[in-house]
Short mmCIF file of C-alpha atoms and ligand atoms in Angstrom, two decimals:
data_model
loop_
_atom_site.label_atom_id
_atom_site.label_comp_id
_atom_site.label_asym_id
_atom_site.label_seq_id
_atom_site.Cartn_x
_atom_site.Cartn_y
_atom_site.Cartn_z
CA MET A 1 81.71 72.33 117.60
CA SER A 2 80.89 73.70 121.02
CA ILE A 3 81.91 77.17 122.12
CA LEU A 4 83.17 77.40 125.69
CA VAL A 5 83.96 80.55 127.65
CA ARG A 6 86.51 80.74 130.44
CA GLU A 7 88.64 83.36 132.17
CA GLU A 8 91.69 84.48 130.27
CA GLU A 9 94.94 82.99 131.59
CA LYS A 10 98.52 84.19 131.23
CA GLN A 11 99.35 81.64 128.57
CA ASP A 12 96.51 83.03 126.42
CA TYR A 13 97.86 86.60 126.32
CA ARG A 14 99.83 86.54 123.08
CA ARG A 15 97.21 84.60 121.12
CA VAL A 16 94.46 86.88 122.41
CA GLU A 17 96.42 89.89 121.16
CA GLU A 18 96.93 88.20 117.79
CA ILE A 19 93.21 87.44 117.52
CA THR A 20 92.37 91.03 118.49
CA ARG A 21 94.78 92.36 115.88
CA LEU A 22 93.34 90.08 113.19
CA ALA A 23 89.74 90.91 114.11
CA PHE A 24 90.41 94.64 113.85
CA SER A 25 92.33 94.40 110.57
CA TYR A 26 89.23 94.29 108.39
CA PRO A 27 89.25 96.37 105.18
CA GLY A 28 88.84 100.08 105.75
CA ARG A 29 89.42 99.89 109.50
CA ILE A 30 93.11 100.75 109.57
CA GLU A 31 92.79 103.57 107.05
CA ARG A 32 89.91 105.06 109.03
CA GLY A 33 91.80 104.76 112.31
CA GLY A 34 94.66 106.75 110.83
CA ILE A 35 97.33 105.10 112.96
CA GLY A 36 98.51 102.77 110.20
CA CYS A 37 97.94 99.63 112.26
CA PRO A 38 95.26 98.17 114.52
CA TYR A 39 95.01 99.71 117.95
CA GLU A 40 92.93 97.32 119.99
CA HIS A 41 95.55 94.60 120.60
CA TRP A 42 97.64 97.23 122.37
CA MET A 43 94.62 98.24 124.45
CA VAL A 44 94.16 94.67 125.65
CA ASN A 45 97.84 94.41 126.54
CA GLU A 46 97.82 97.74 128.33
CA LEU A 47 94.60 97.06 130.24
CA ARG A 48 96.22 93.97 131.72
CA ARG A 49 99.36 95.90 132.63
CA ARG A 50 97.79 98.85 134.42
CA ASP A 51 96.93 98.37 138.03
CA GLY A 52 93.40 98.20 139.23
CA ILE A 53 91.38 98.85 136.10
CA LEU A 54 90.95 95.34 134.76
CA PRO A 55 88.29 93.33 136.46
CA LEU A 56 87.20 90.94 133.69
CA SER A 57 88.77 89.24 130.71
CA LEU A 58 87.19 86.18 129.09
CA VAL A 59 88.18 83.96 126.18
CA ALA A 60 86.04 81.77 123.93
CA THR A 61 87.40 78.44 122.83
CA GLU A 62 86.30 75.80 120.41
CA CYS A 63 87.22 72.26 121.32
CA SER A 64 87.67 69.27 119.11
CA GLY A 65 88.81 66.18 120.99
CA GLU A 66 91.69 67.15 123.23
CA THR A 67 92.49 70.32 121.30
CA GLU A 68 91.30 73.69 122.51
CA GLU A 69 91.52 76.59 120.07
CA LEU A 70 91.12 80.19 121.16
CA VAL A 71 88.63 81.91 118.85
CA GLY A 72 87.54 85.06 120.69
CA HIS A 73 88.05 87.41 123.57
CA ILE A 74 86.18 90.09 125.53
CA ILE A 75 87.44 92.46 128.17
CA CYS A 76 85.90 94.90 130.64
CA SER A 77 87.71 97.61 132.52
CA LYS A 78 86.74 99.95 135.31
CA ALA A 79 85.29 103.30 134.36
CA GLU A 80 83.06 105.87 135.99
CA VAL A 81 80.24 108.32 135.58
CA ARG A 82 80.93 111.68 137.20
CA THR A 83 77.96 113.70 138.37
CA GLU A 84 77.58 116.84 140.44
CA ASN A 85 76.91 114.60 143.42
CA GLY A 86 79.76 112.16 143.05
CA VAL A 87 81.26 109.29 141.12
CA ILE A 88 79.42 106.14 140.08
CA PRO A 89 81.62 103.17 139.19
CA VAL A 90 80.68 101.29 136.02
CA LEU A 91 82.27 98.80 133.65
CA ASN A 92 83.52 99.74 130.23
CA MET A 93 83.21 96.85 127.76
CA GLY A 94 85.63 96.24 124.93
CA PRO A 95 87.36 95.49 122.80
CA ILE A 96 85.62 92.26 121.82
CA SER A 97 87.24 90.21 119.08
CA VAL A 98 86.43 87.05 117.18
CA LEU A 99 88.92 85.39 114.84
CA PRO A 100 87.79 86.42 111.32
CA GLU A 101 87.28 82.85 110.08
CA CYS A 102 85.11 82.08 113.14
CA GLN A 103 82.82 85.11 112.95
CA ARG A 104 79.06 84.93 112.49
CA ARG A 105 78.65 81.61 114.21
CA GLY A 106 77.74 82.74 117.69
CA VAL A 107 81.13 83.28 119.34
CA GLY A 108 80.63 87.02 119.93
CA LYS A 109 77.13 86.42 121.26
CA THR A 110 78.36 83.73 123.66
CA LEU A 111 81.14 86.01 124.94
CA ILE A 112 78.81 88.96 125.51
CA TYR A 113 76.21 86.93 127.40
CA ALA A 114 78.96 85.33 129.48
CA MET A 115 80.40 88.76 130.29
CA ILE A 116 77.01 90.12 131.34
CA GLU A 117 76.43 87.13 133.62
CA LYS A 118 79.91 87.30 135.11
CA ALA A 119 79.62 91.04 135.78
CA LYS A 120 76.20 90.55 137.43
CA LYS A 121 77.61 87.81 139.65
CA LEU A 122 80.37 90.15 140.75
CA ASP A 123 77.80 92.83 141.62
CA TYR A 124 78.83 95.40 139.03
CA GLY A 125 75.98 97.86 138.54
CA ALA A 126 76.18 98.82 134.88
CA ILE A 127 78.12 98.60 131.64
CA LEU A 128 78.72 101.67 129.45
CA PHE A 129 80.79 101.55 126.29
CA PHE A 130 81.25 102.63 122.68
CA GLY A 131 80.49 100.07 120.00
CA ARG A 132 78.57 99.12 116.88
CA PRO A 133 74.97 100.29 117.31
CA GLU A 134 73.80 97.66 114.81
CA TYR A 135 75.18 94.77 116.88
CA TYR A 136 74.69 95.34 120.62
CA PRO A 137 70.96 96.16 121.05
CA GLN A 138 70.12 92.46 120.49
CA PHE A 139 71.76 91.79 123.89
CA GLY A 140 69.70 94.45 125.65
CA PHE A 141 72.08 97.40 125.38
CA LYS A 142 70.41 100.78 124.94
CA GLU A 143 71.67 104.18 123.96
CA ALA A 144 73.37 105.80 126.94
CA ALA A 145 71.10 108.80 126.34
CA GLU A 146 68.22 106.70 127.73
CA PHE A 147 70.04 106.65 131.07
CA GLY A 148 70.77 110.37 130.86
CA VAL A 149 74.53 109.79 130.68
CA ALA A 150 76.70 111.67 128.16
CA ASP A 151 80.28 111.06 127.07
CA ALA A 152 83.12 112.99 128.68
CA GLU A 153 82.53 115.88 126.25
CA GLY A 154 78.82 115.93 126.98
CA TYR A 155 77.61 114.25 123.76
CA ASN A 156 75.32 111.34 122.95
CA TYR A 157 75.09 109.25 119.79
CA PRO A 158 73.95 105.71 118.88
CA SER A 159 77.39 104.09 119.36
CA PHE A 160 77.46 105.13 123.01
CA MET A 161 75.47 102.43 124.77
CA GLY A 162 74.82 100.93 128.15
CA MET A 163 72.99 98.40 130.29
CA GLU A 164 72.03 98.32 133.93
CA LEU A 165 73.09 95.08 135.60
CA ILE A 166 71.37 96.11 138.81
CA PRO A 167 67.94 97.59 137.98
CA GLY A 168 67.88 101.35 138.64
CA TYR A 169 71.66 101.55 139.17
CA LEU A 170 72.08 104.39 136.68
CA LYS A 171 69.32 106.56 138.16
CA GLU A 172 71.96 108.36 140.23
CA ALA A 173 74.05 108.80 137.09
CA ARG A 174 71.51 111.01 135.31
CA GLY A 175 73.11 114.20 134.08
CA GLY A 176 76.58 112.68 134.48
CA LYS A 177 79.47 112.18 132.10
CA PHE A 178 81.23 108.92 131.32
CA TYR A 179 84.99 108.68 131.82
CA GLU A 180 87.03 105.70 130.71
CA SER A 181 90.76 104.96 130.85
CA ASP A 182 93.02 107.06 128.62
CA ILE A 183 93.97 103.75 126.99
CA TYR A 184 91.00 104.31 124.71
CA ASN A 185 92.35 107.63 123.49
CA ASP A 186 94.03 106.85 120.19
CA GLU A 187 95.35 110.39 119.77
CA LEU A 188 97.29 110.05 123.00
CA ASN A 189 98.82 106.67 122.37
CA ARG A 190 99.61 106.58 118.65
CA GLU A 191 103.39 106.25 118.79
CA THR A 192 103.29 103.66 121.56
CA VAL A 193 100.74 101.62 119.63
CA ARG A 194 102.80 101.69 116.43
CA ALA A 195 105.88 100.51 118.34
CA PHE A 196 103.85 97.75 120.04
CA ASP A 197 102.48 96.60 116.69
CA GLU A 198 106.00 96.14 115.27
CA GLN A 199 106.45 92.90 117.20
CA PHE A 200 103.36 91.46 115.48
CA ARG A 201 104.59 92.47 112.01
CA LYS A 202 107.70 90.31 112.19
CA GLY A 203 107.11 87.23 110.12
CA GLU A 204 104.17 88.71 108.20
C1 COA B 301 81.59 92.10 116.05
C2 COA B 301 82.00 90.68 116.42
C3 COA B 301 82.56 90.66 117.83
C4 COA B 301 80.74 89.80 116.38
O1 COA B 301 81.09 88.49 116.74
P1 COA B 301 80.53 87.26 115.91
O2 COA B 301 80.95 86.00 116.58
O3 COA B 301 80.92 87.44 114.49
O4 COA B 301 78.98 87.50 116.04
P2 COA B 301 77.84 86.45 116.38
O5 COA B 301 77.95 85.29 115.44
O6 COA B 301 77.81 86.12 117.82
O7 COA B 301 76.58 87.33 116.02
C5 COA B 301 75.38 87.30 116.76
C6 COA B 301 74.31 87.90 115.87
O8 COA B 301 74.68 89.22 115.51
C7 COA B 301 74.78 89.36 114.09
N1 COA B 301 75.97 90.15 113.78
C8 COA B 301 77.25 89.75 113.82
N2 COA B 301 78.08 90.77 113.51
C9 COA B 301 77.29 91.82 113.28
C10 COA B 301 77.54 93.16 112.91
N3 COA B 301 78.78 93.64 112.72
N4 COA B 301 76.48 93.96 112.73
C11 COA B 301 75.22 93.52 112.93
N5 COA B 301 74.92 92.26 113.29
C12 COA B 301 75.92 91.43 113.45
C13 COA B 301 74.92 87.95 113.57
O9 COA B 301 74.42 87.84 112.27
C14 COA B 301 74.15 87.15 114.57
O10 COA B 301 72.79 87.18 114.26
P3 COA B 301 71.88 85.86 114.48
O11 COA B 301 71.99 85.52 115.94
O12 COA B 301 70.54 86.29 114.03
O13 COA B 301 72.51 84.82 113.62
C15 COA B 301 83.03 90.07 115.44
O14 COA B 301 82.47 90.06 114.16
C16 COA B 301 84.37 90.81 115.40
O15 COA B 301 85.30 90.43 116.11
N6 COA B 301 84.47 91.83 114.54
C17 COA B 301 85.71 92.60 114.37
C18 COA B 301 86.05 93.40 115.60
C19 COA B 301 84.91 94.29 116.02
O16 COA B 301 84.34 94.98 115.20
N7 COA B 301 84.59 94.27 117.34
C20 COA B 301 83.50 95.04 117.88
C21 COA B 301 83.77 96.48 117.88
S1 COA B 301 82.43 97.38 118.59
#
């Protein structure tokens, strides 16, 4: 079955959130998160709702005959690196989600390559994000430390990664700190996320 990637449309929203919720419901995840439910489906919803921070949202579909089934989703939002000399706009990637029964057959890979290509076409300079350090290096992502960029608290670690889409774009970002939307702050949004998740629990 072929995997196709296209831009997310309004009619995809609910299914994308369901897929995100399912993808992030793997054993151990919810307990570790401490919220009592997945968090990332709310992020996707909220990123679409807030003005001006959502440049890219793509879905992966598998088609058989006339039927198109959504199997994955990836989203990028606007973020920035703040340095002593100014602010450098970057993309923040994630969450990315693949329907559990469709994982490990190339959907995630197809989405990530499509996102990189799309972002390059739109002249974005770099992607910085937090993710699984065992998964993303195969696509060319490196530790953010290699670009001299730290997180907002000034730390570096393997799950903080990045990629220049325009060669040399992050040179100016050296010594800077990465700031993303407060949507990614699970401490801040716990109660809202729990309330949002209620509507997905009905019928479970
Ligand atoms: C992580 C995720 C997006 C990967 O998507 P996927 O469609 O399952 O992955 P792919 O089939 O495209 O994998 C591409 C390659 O990476 C490998 N891979 C997949 N998941 C991996 C993981 N968690 N760790 C390391 N390698 C992984 C695959 O084996 C594959 O290798 P191959 O090309 O040699 O066969 C998907 O498993 C998912 O939605 N997980 C739950 C949500 C999540 O954790 N999102 C990411 C948070 S950072």
